[in-house]
């Protein structure tokens, strides 16, 4: 029976991924381990040249990178991925794109799959910063030699490389602008509090109210899941129960779409009856909607550049962290103004 890579791994006391990296002369394997693996392969008459030829076709030589996002249908992630692919193409890297659907269990399955492919690295927007198992899994992958780059969502205390947006200041600017425009009853369509970006925006909302001596009303805070369907239902409930609300801030543009749809169906006009700001430009609505802008493709390019650099430099630079934060800018189109049909 022919000797397999699993046989070599067992004899060497390492994983198949480590054997693959040793055969590919990867920097992530120390010289002593690499020498032991190559010696065992020679003793077992295992053809490394044939394996490498086969392995590169299968993407086992660092030619594949994984991208894991919570929602592939979210235009934000689509635009970020375009920026990543632009850089990856220049380096002849293949990209595997996976959607976790905001589910910690599915995220682990995806990471298992990518690890089995022996990907060169992973860019991920983690489902949660609160699920300990997922956090430790990502840290272990990064430690084992598969670079992990965080996309927008941080994992507290992990100190991984990443590219982020200044979510706090982007949201704070928005709420402050609404307050300056005369609003005191401001509703907030929040994302999942397990997400660091959603939590930053929520904290900015509460801080801006507090700084302006406006009492926090829990009834004005609606907890969504970053998807349009939840925001649609939450907005319907809001306008039925909290008729004094004069402004809404949506924590992302996908939820903004659901929110605006609910308002339109209820005969409520943005500008005339209610004010509105979206964190992210809402695509299919008119140009009068104010929003927080961020450079999506640039974010993707930076993620890819950091990952390529980590792959090229090897494990020895894993202690040097690259963490880039992009500014978010408020773009005013008029929908932040106090509604014409309401009294201040």
mmCIF file of C-alpha atoms in Angstrom:
data_model
loop_
_atom_site.group_PDB
_atom_site.id
_atom_site.type_symbol
_atom_site.label_atom_id
_atom_site.label_comp_id
_atom_site.label_asym_id
_atom_site.label_seq_id
_atom_site.Cartn_x
_atom_site.Cartn_y
_atom_site.Cartn_z
ATOM 1 C CA UNK A 1 0.000 0.000 0.000
ATOM 2 C CA UNK A 2 1.308 3.450 -0.957
ATOM 3 C CA UNK A 3 2.454 5.755 1.828
ATOM 4 C CA UNK A 4 0.200 8.798 2.274
ATOM 5 C CA UNK A 5 0.691 12.244 3.773
ATOM 6 C CA UNK A 6 -1.322 11.050 6.781
ATOM 7 C CA UNK A 7 1.227 8.269 7.331
ATOM 8 C CA UNK A 8 4.080 10.777 7.232
ATOM 9 C CA UNK A 9 2.247 13.050 9.688
ATOM 10 C CA UNK A 10 1.647 10.169 12.109
ATOM 11 C CA UNK A 11 5.273 9.042 12.017
ATOM 12 C CA UNK A 12 6.500 12.627 12.519
ATOM 13 C CA UNK A 13 3.999 13.353 15.281
ATOM 14 C CA UNK A 14 2.585 16.421 13.514
ATOM 15 C CA UNK A 15 -0.541 17.405 11.598
ATOM 16 C CA UNK A 16 -1.026 16.830 7.875
ATOM 17 C CA UNK A 17 -1.082 20.622 7.458
ATOM 18 C CA UNK A 18 2.412 20.847 8.960
ATOM 19 C CA UNK A 19 3.655 18.115 6.602
ATOM 20 C CA UNK A 20 2.166 20.010 3.655
ATOM 21 C CA UNK A 21 3.908 23.214 4.716
ATOM 22 C CA UNK A 22 7.208 21.362 5.146
ATOM 23 C CA UNK A 23 6.946 19.902 1.646
ATOM 24 C CA UNK A 24 6.199 23.389 0.307
ATOM 25 C CA UNK A 25 9.228 24.832 2.167
ATOM 26 C CA UNK A 26 6.933 27.132 4.141
ATOM 27 C CA UNK A 27 8.429 29.526 6.729
ATOM 28 C CA UNK A 28 5.787 28.553 9.298
ATOM 29 C CA UNK A 29 7.539 25.208 9.989
ATOM 30 C CA UNK A 30 10.713 25.388 12.062
ATOM 31 C CA UNK A 31 13.845 23.884 10.554
ATOM 32 C CA UNK A 32 14.105 20.976 13.004
ATOM 33 C CA UNK A 33 10.541 19.830 12.351
ATOM 34 C CA UNK A 34 10.953 20.316 8.611
ATOM 35 C CA UNK A 35 14.132 18.227 8.585
ATOM 36 C CA UNK A 36 12.452 15.416 10.546
ATOM 37 C CA UNK A 37 9.475 15.341 8.158
ATOM 38 C CA UNK A 38 11.692 15.304 5.066
ATOM 39 C CA UNK A 39 13.862 12.544 6.538
ATOM 40 C CA UNK A 40 10.818 10.367 7.297
ATOM 41 C CA UNK A 41 9.423 11.008 3.815
ATOM 42 C CA UNK A 42 12.719 9.872 2.298
ATOM 43 C CA UNK A 43 12.847 6.763 4.493
ATOM 44 C CA UNK A 44 9.298 5.868 3.427
ATOM 45 C CA UNK A 45 10.123 6.474 -0.252
ATOM 46 C CA UNK A 46 7.446 9.167 -0.427
ATOM 47 C CA UNK A 47 7.710 11.318 -3.571
ATOM 48 C CA UNK A 48 7.691 14.940 -2.398
ATOM 49 C CA UNK A 49 7.953 16.269 -5.971
ATOM 50 C CA UNK A 50 4.819 14.395 -7.036
ATOM 51 C CA UNK A 51 3.010 15.574 -3.924
ATOM 52 C CA UNK A 52 3.899 19.217 -4.507
ATOM 53 C CA UNK A 53 2.690 19.053 -8.080
ATOM 54 C CA UNK A 54 -0.596 17.578 -6.939
ATOM 55 C CA UNK A 55 -0.810 19.791 -3.851
ATOM 56 C CA UNK A 56 -0.405 23.059 -5.760
ATOM 57 C CA UNK A 57 -3.252 22.097 -8.079
ATOM 58 C CA UNK A 58 -5.408 21.427 -5.021
ATOM 59 C CA UNK A 59 -4.381 24.725 -3.469
ATOM 60 C CA UNK A 60 -2.278 23.171 -0.734
ATOM 61 C CA UNK A 61 0.763 25.422 -1.222
ATOM 62 C CA UNK A 62 -0.617 28.677 0.141
ATOM 63 C CA UNK A 63 -2.273 29.586 -3.179
ATOM 64 C CA UNK A 64 -5.708 29.817 -1.593
ATOM 65 C CA UNK A 65 -6.974 32.267 1.018
ATOM 66 C CA UNK A 66 -10.308 32.197 2.775
ATOM 67 C CA UNK A 67 -12.693 35.109 3.268
ATOM 68 C CA UNK A 68 -15.426 34.638 5.875
ATOM 69 C CA UNK A 69 -18.216 37.210 6.209
ATOM 70 C CA UNK A 70 -21.502 37.131 8.148
ATOM 71 C CA UNK A 71 -23.716 38.022 5.171
ATOM 72 C CA UNK A 72 -22.624 37.573 1.556
ATOM 73 C CA UNK A 73 -25.769 39.386 0.374
ATOM 74 C CA UNK A 74 -24.785 42.522 2.291
ATOM 75 C CA UNK A 75 -23.492 45.024 -0.278
ATOM 76 C CA UNK A 76 -20.866 46.262 2.189
ATOM 77 C CA UNK A 77 -19.138 42.890 2.240
ATOM 78 C CA UNK A 78 -19.502 42.472 -1.526
ATOM 79 C CA UNK A 79 -17.655 45.745 -2.083
ATOM 80 C CA UNK A 80 -14.972 44.899 0.482
ATOM 81 C CA UNK A 81 -14.422 41.509 -1.176
ATOM 82 C CA UNK A 82 -13.966 43.219 -4.552
ATOM 83 C CA UNK A 83 -11.126 45.239 -3.042
ATOM 84 C CA UNK A 84 -9.550 42.089 -1.602
ATOM 85 C CA UNK A 85 -9.817 40.186 -4.881
ATOM 86 C CA UNK A 86 -8.163 43.069 -6.711
ATOM 87 C CA UNK A 87 -5.028 42.624 -4.596
ATOM 88 C CA UNK A 88 -5.200 38.823 -4.487
ATOM 89 C CA UNK A 89 -5.325 38.668 -8.289
ATOM 90 C CA UNK A 90 -2.052 40.604 -8.472
ATOM 91 C CA UNK A 91 -0.433 37.906 -6.336
ATOM 92 C CA UNK A 92 -2.065 34.981 -8.193
ATOM 93 C CA UNK A 93 -3.958 33.977 -5.055
ATOM 94 C CA UNK A 94 -7.259 32.138 -5.297
ATOM 95 C CA UNK A 95 -10.078 33.208 -2.991
ATOM 96 C CA UNK A 96 -12.666 31.034 -1.238
ATOM 97 C CA UNK A 97 -15.600 33.187 -0.067
ATOM 98 C CA UNK A 98 -17.814 31.837 2.720
ATOM 99 C CA UNK A 99 -20.859 33.201 4.553
ATOM 100 C CA UNK A 100 -21.384 32.389 8.234
ATOM 101 C CA UNK A 101 -24.905 33.862 8.354
ATOM 102 C CA UNK A 102 -24.137 35.301 11.818
ATOM 103 C CA UNK A 103 -24.079 31.736 13.247
ATOM 104 C CA UNK A 104 -21.149 30.760 15.526
ATOM 105 C CA UNK A 105 -21.584 27.055 14.733
ATOM 106 C CA UNK A 106 -21.490 27.619 11.001
ATOM 107 C CA UNK A 107 -18.437 29.837 11.410
ATOM 108 C CA UNK A 108 -16.575 26.962 13.083
ATOM 109 C CA UNK A 109 -17.552 24.569 10.273
ATOM 110 C CA UNK A 110 -16.209 27.027 7.711
ATOM 111 C CA UNK A 111 -12.955 27.477 9.614
ATOM 112 C CA UNK A 112 -12.569 23.703 9.841
ATOM 113 C CA UNK A 113 -13.042 23.430 6.088
ATOM 114 C CA UNK A 114 -10.545 26.196 5.332
ATOM 115 C CA UNK A 115 -8.018 24.653 7.701
ATOM 116 C CA UNK A 116 -8.357 21.282 5.953
ATOM 117 C CA UNK A 117 -7.606 23.026 2.649
ATOM 118 C CA UNK A 118 -4.419 24.362 4.237
ATOM 119 C CA UNK A 119 -5.239 27.900 3.116
ATOM 120 C CA UNK A 120 -2.473 30.479 3.181
ATOM 121 C CA UNK A 121 -4.531 32.728 5.462
ATOM 122 C CA UNK A 122 -8.010 33.888 6.446
ATOM 123 C CA UNK A 123 -9.756 37.267 6.437
ATOM 124 C CA UNK A 124 -12.800 37.161 8.696
ATOM 125 C CA UNK A 125 -15.543 39.390 10.061
ATOM 126 C CA UNK A 126 -16.231 37.314 13.201
ATOM 127 C CA UNK A 127 -19.806 36.497 14.121
ATOM 128 C CA UNK A 128 -19.203 37.363 17.753
ATOM 129 C CA UNK A 129 -16.591 38.714 20.114
ATOM 130 C CA UNK A 130 -18.392 36.999 22.995
ATOM 131 C CA UNK A 131 -18.333 33.310 21.983
ATOM 132 C CA UNK A 132 -15.214 31.974 23.691
ATOM 133 C CA UNK A 133 -14.852 28.809 21.590
ATOM 134 C CA UNK A 134 -14.809 30.734 18.304
ATOM 135 C CA UNK A 135 -12.374 33.261 19.743
ATOM 136 C CA UNK A 136 -9.958 30.561 20.887
ATOM 137 C CA UNK A 137 -10.296 28.709 17.572
ATOM 138 C CA UNK A 138 -9.229 31.801 15.614
ATOM 139 C CA UNK A 139 -6.329 32.440 17.981
ATOM 140 C CA UNK A 140 -5.161 28.845 17.595
ATOM 141 C CA UNK A 141 -5.326 29.056 13.800
ATOM 142 C CA UNK A 142 -3.258 32.223 13.842
ATOM 143 C CA UNK A 143 -0.759 30.685 16.254
ATOM 144 C CA UNK A 144 -0.477 27.498 14.173
ATOM 145 C CA UNK A 145 0.693 29.398 11.100
ATOM 146 C CA UNK A 146 -2.527 30.317 9.287
ATOM 147 C CA UNK A 147 -2.611 34.139 9.499
ATOM 148 C CA UNK A 148 -5.997 35.513 10.627
ATOM 149 C CA UNK A 149 -6.900 39.075 9.621
ATOM 150 C CA UNK A 150 -9.964 40.656 11.224
ATOM 151 C CA UNK A 151 -12.363 42.611 9.019
ATOM 152 C CA UNK A 152 -14.108 45.516 10.818
ATOM 153 C CA UNK A 153 -15.220 43.410 13.784
ATOM 154 C CA UNK A 154 -12.676 43.109 16.555
ATOM 155 C CA UNK A 155 -12.231 40.293 19.075
ATOM 156 C CA UNK A 156 -11.557 41.862 22.453
ATOM 157 C CA UNK A 157 -8.195 40.936 23.917
ATOM 158 C CA UNK A 158 -7.147 38.854 20.908
ATOM 159 C CA UNK A 159 -4.698 41.396 19.431
ATOM 160 C CA UNK A 160 -4.971 40.006 15.923
ATOM 161 C CA UNK A 161 -4.121 41.901 12.749
ATOM 162 C CA UNK A 162 -7.106 43.727 11.334
ATOM 163 C CA UNK A 163 -8.691 46.542 9.386
ATOM 164 C CA UNK A 164 -11.484 48.434 11.094
ATOM 165 C CA UNK A 165 -13.782 51.430 10.766
ATOM 166 C CA UNK A 166 -14.113 54.138 13.390
ATOM 167 C CA UNK A 167 -17.650 52.979 14.149
ATOM 168 C CA UNK A 168 -17.927 54.941 17.370
ATOM 169 C CA UNK A 169 -17.166 58.362 15.891
ATOM 170 C CA UNK A 170 -19.235 57.703 12.763
ATOM 171 C CA UNK A 171 -22.314 56.964 14.865
ATOM 172 C CA UNK A 172 -21.600 59.742 17.375
ATOM 173 C CA UNK A 173 -21.396 62.330 14.572
ATOM 174 C CA UNK A 174 -24.773 61.151 13.286
ATOM 175 C CA UNK A 175 -26.590 61.312 16.612
ATOM 176 C CA UNK A 176 -25.021 64.676 17.430
ATOM 177 C CA UNK A 177 -26.175 66.058 14.078
ATOM 178 C CA UNK A 178 -29.722 64.907 14.758
ATOM 179 C CA UNK A 179 -29.620 66.555 18.181
ATOM 180 C CA UNK A 180 -28.249 69.773 16.666
ATOM 181 C CA UNK A 181 -31.150 69.678 14.205
ATOM 182 C CA UNK A 182 -33.614 69.825 17.090
ATOM 183 C CA UNK A 183 -34.378 66.133 17.675
ATOM 184 C CA UNK A 184 -34.884 64.830 21.197
ATOM 185 C CA UNK A 185 -36.797 61.613 20.453
ATOM 186 C CA UNK A 186 -34.268 59.610 18.425
ATOM 187 C CA UNK A 187 -34.763 55.910 17.758
ATOM 188 C CA UNK A 188 -31.849 53.561 17.167
ATOM 189 C CA UNK A 189 -32.036 50.409 15.022
ATOM 190 C CA UNK A 190 -29.162 48.454 16.578
ATOM 191 C CA UNK A 191 -27.211 45.478 15.311
ATOM 192 C CA UNK A 192 -26.410 42.366 17.380
ATOM 193 C CA UNK A 193 -24.613 43.343 20.568
ATOM 194 C CA UNK A 194 -22.211 40.415 20.172
ATOM 195 C CA UNK A 195 -20.673 42.305 17.227
ATOM 196 C CA UNK A 196 -17.970 44.808 18.209
ATOM 197 C CA UNK A 197 -18.977 47.203 15.409
ATOM 198 C CA UNK A 198 -22.631 47.141 16.479
ATOM 199 C CA UNK A 199 -21.628 47.654 20.100
ATOM 200 C CA UNK A 200 -19.422 50.636 19.202
ATOM 201 C CA UNK A 201 -22.323 52.294 17.368
ATOM 202 C CA UNK A 202 -24.688 51.592 20.247
ATOM 203 C CA UNK A 203 -22.239 53.057 22.767
ATOM 204 C CA UNK A 204 -21.890 56.163 20.598
ATOM 205 C CA UNK A 205 -25.686 56.583 20.562
ATOM 206 C CA UNK A 206 -25.972 56.434 24.348
ATOM 207 C CA UNK A 207 -22.901 58.657 24.851
ATOM 208 C CA UNK A 208 -24.211 61.360 22.514
ATOM 209 C CA UNK A 209 -27.562 61.437 24.304
ATOM 210 C CA UNK A 210 -25.850 61.627 27.689
ATOM 211 C CA UNK A 211 -23.489 64.407 26.589
ATOM 212 C CA UNK A 212 -26.516 66.455 25.532
ATOM 213 C CA UNK A 213 -28.488 65.708 28.716
ATOM 214 C CA UNK A 214 -31.133 63.708 26.875
ATOM 215 C CA UNK A 215 -32.651 60.892 28.915
ATOM 216 C CA UNK A 216 -32.162 57.445 27.377
ATOM 217 C CA UNK A 217 -35.481 55.803 26.486
ATOM 218 C CA UNK A 218 -35.139 52.021 26.205
ATOM 219 C CA UNK A 219 -38.288 51.917 24.059
ATOM 220 C CA UNK A 220 -36.416 53.794 21.346
ATOM 221 C CA UNK A 221 -33.715 51.108 21.055
ATOM 222 C CA UNK A 222 -34.626 48.267 18.689
ATOM 223 C CA UNK A 223 -32.228 45.333 18.500
ATOM 224 C CA UNK A 224 -31.873 43.893 15.009
ATOM 225 C CA UNK A 225 -29.540 41.433 13.324
ATOM 226 C CA UNK A 226 -28.011 43.600 10.566
ATOM 227 C CA UNK A 227 -30.618 42.319 8.103
ATOM 228 C CA UNK A 228 -33.465 44.118 6.338
ATOM 229 C CA UNK A 229 -36.255 41.795 7.488
ATOM 230 C CA UNK A 230 -35.656 42.412 11.182
ATOM 231 C CA UNK A 231 -35.411 46.171 10.675
ATOM 232 C CA UNK A 232 -38.671 46.164 8.710
ATOM 233 C CA UNK A 233 -40.544 44.467 11.583
ATOM 234 C CA UNK A 234 -38.892 46.601 14.247
ATOM 235 C CA UNK A 235 -39.746 49.824 12.422
ATOM 236 C CA UNK A 236 -43.379 48.793 12.047
ATOM 237 C CA UNK A 237 -43.527 48.246 15.792
ATOM 238 C CA UNK A 238 -41.747 51.520 16.510
ATOM 239 C CA UNK A 239 -44.095 53.739 14.493
ATOM 240 C CA UNK A 240 -47.135 52.044 16.020
ATOM 241 C CA UNK A 241 -46.003 52.459 19.625
ATOM 242 C CA UNK A 242 -43.652 55.459 19.721
ATOM 243 C CA UNK A 243 -45.356 58.131 17.662
ATOM 244 C CA UNK A 244 -43.344 60.913 19.312
ATOM 245 C CA UNK A 245 -40.115 59.713 17.646
ATOM 246 C CA UNK A 246 -38.913 62.284 15.087
ATOM 247 C CA UNK A 247 -35.661 60.651 13.935
ATOM 248 C CA UNK A 248 -34.206 57.185 13.297
ATOM 249 C CA UNK A 249 -30.576 56.109 13.052
ATOM 250 C CA UNK A 250 -29.956 52.715 11.433
ATOM 251 C CA UNK A 251 -26.820 50.826 12.472
ATOM 252 C CA UNK A 252 -26.163 49.523 8.948
ATOM 253 C CA UNK A 253 -27.428 50.108 5.426
ATOM 254 C CA UNK A 254 -29.070 46.709 5.012
ATOM 255 C CA UNK A 255 -31.303 47.384 8.014
ATOM 256 C CA UNK A 256 -31.824 50.918 6.695
ATOM 257 C CA UNK A 257 -33.410 49.444 3.564
ATOM 258 C CA UNK A 258 -35.901 47.442 5.644
ATOM 259 C CA UNK A 259 -36.609 50.447 7.841
ATOM 260 C CA UNK A 260 -37.271 52.777 4.914
ATOM 261 C CA UNK A 261 -39.534 50.189 3.310
ATOM 262 C CA UNK A 262 -41.617 49.976 6.487
ATOM 263 C CA UNK A 263 -41.893 53.764 6.656
ATOM 264 C CA UNK A 264 -42.962 54.021 3.019
ATOM 265 C CA UNK A 265 -45.589 51.306 3.400
ATOM 266 C CA UNK A 266 -46.975 53.126 6.430
ATOM 267 C CA UNK A 267 -47.268 56.387 4.489
ATOM 268 C CA UNK A 268 -44.547 58.093 6.510
ATOM 269 C CA UNK A 269 -42.357 60.390 4.450
ATOM 270 C CA UNK A 270 -38.672 60.910 5.280
ATOM 271 C CA UNK A 271 -38.174 64.657 5.434
ATOM 272 C CA UNK A 272 -41.836 65.533 5.940
ATOM 273 C CA UNK A 273 -42.762 63.194 8.793
ATOM 274 C CA UNK A 274 -39.526 61.754 10.136
ATOM 275 C CA UNK A 275 -35.757 62.244 9.899
ATOM 276 C CA UNK A 276 -33.361 59.454 9.016
ATOM 277 C CA UNK A 277 -29.624 58.683 8.909
ATOM 278 C CA UNK A 278 -28.119 55.389 7.767
ATOM 279 C CA UNK A 279 -24.734 53.965 8.692
ATOM 280 C CA UNK A 280 -23.799 53.285 5.082
ATOM 281 C CA UNK A 281 -25.309 54.549 1.843
ATOM 282 C CA UNK A 282 -28.688 52.997 1.063
ATOM 283 C CA UNK A 283 -28.595 51.896 -2.559
ATOM 284 C CA UNK A 284 -32.092 51.798 -3.948
ATOM 285 C CA UNK A 285 -33.594 54.808 -2.175
ATOM 286 C CA UNK A 286 -33.447 58.386 -3.378
ATOM 287 C CA UNK A 287 -30.411 60.596 -2.957
ATOM 288 C CA UNK A 288 -31.903 62.598 -0.084
ATOM 289 C CA UNK A 289 -30.995 60.045 2.588
ATOM 290 C CA UNK A 290 -28.101 61.163 4.806
ATOM 291 C CA UNK A 291 -25.559 58.479 5.604
ATOM 292 C CA UNK A 292 -22.209 57.628 7.146
ATOM 293 C CA UNK A 293 -19.693 56.942 4.397
ATOM 294 C CA UNK A 294 -16.734 54.547 4.495
ATOM 295 C CA UNK A 295 -14.225 53.399 1.826
ATOM 296 C CA UNK A 296 -15.267 49.773 1.285
ATOM 297 C CA UNK A 297 -12.834 48.792 -1.472
ATOM 298 C CA UNK A 298 -9.922 50.447 0.344
ATOM 299 C CA UNK A 299 -10.788 48.415 3.433
ATOM 300 C CA UNK A 300 -10.697 45.248 1.329
ATOM 301 C CA UNK A 301 -7.374 46.166 -0.263
ATOM 302 C CA UNK A 302 -5.776 46.799 3.138
ATOM 303 C CA UNK A 303 -7.014 43.449 4.465
ATOM 304 C CA UNK A 304 -5.494 41.705 1.457
ATOM 305 C CA UNK A 305 -2.211 43.619 1.704
ATOM 306 C CA UNK A 306 -1.793 42.709 5.376
ATOM 307 C CA UNK A 307 -2.574 39.053 4.666
ATOM 308 C CA UNK A 308 -0.145 38.856 1.727
ATOM 309 C CA UNK A 309 2.536 40.466 3.869
ATOM 310 C CA UNK A 310 1.946 37.943 6.672
ATOM 311 C CA UNK A 311 2.100 35.036 4.210
ATOM 312 C CA UNK A 312 5.305 36.308 2.616
ATOM 313 C CA UNK A 313 7.094 37.100 5.868
ATOM 314 C CA UNK A 314 6.117 33.934 7.687
ATOM 315 C CA UNK A 315 5.371 33.060 11.268
ATOM 316 C CA UNK A 316 8.361 34.902 12.688
ATOM 317 C CA UNK A 317 6.595 38.254 12.230
ATOM 318 C CA UNK A 318 3.326 37.137 13.835
ATOM 319 C CA UNK A 319 4.092 39.228 16.932
ATOM 320 C CA UNK A 320 4.160 42.450 14.883
ATOM 321 C CA UNK A 321 0.531 43.500 14.522
ATOM 322 C CA UNK A 322 -0.956 45.617 11.753
ATOM 323 C CA UNK A 323 -4.158 47.334 12.832
ATOM 324 C CA UNK A 324 -5.588 49.989 10.538
ATOM 325 C CA UNK A 325 -8.645 52.127 11.328
ATOM 326 C CA UNK A 326 -10.506 54.005 8.583
ATOM 327 C CA UNK A 327 -12.460 57.168 9.332
ATOM 328 C CA UNK A 328 -16.214 57.284 8.745
ATOM 329 C CA UNK A 329 -17.612 60.533 7.366
ATOM 330 C CA UNK A 330 -21.131 61.885 7.683
ATOM 331 C CA UNK A 331 -22.666 62.817 4.318
ATOM 332 C CA UNK A 332 -25.668 65.113 4.732
ATOM 333 C CA UNK A 333 -28.421 64.988 2.131
ATOM 334 C CA UNK A 334 -31.197 66.711 4.061
ATOM 335 C CA UNK A 335 -32.954 63.771 5.727
ATOM 336 C CA UNK A 336 -31.376 64.683 9.082
ATOM 337 C CA UNK A 337 -33.412 67.909 9.326
ATOM 338 C CA UNK A 338 -36.368 68.238 11.640
ATOM 339 C CA UNK A 339 -39.504 67.018 9.751
ATOM 340 C CA UNK A 340 -41.671 69.675 8.158
ATOM 341 C CA UNK A 341 -44.910 68.203 9.490
ATOM 342 C CA UNK A 342 -43.773 67.843 13.099
ATOM 343 C CA UNK A 343 -43.559 70.355 15.963
ATOM 344 C CA UNK A 344 -40.346 70.922 17.891
#
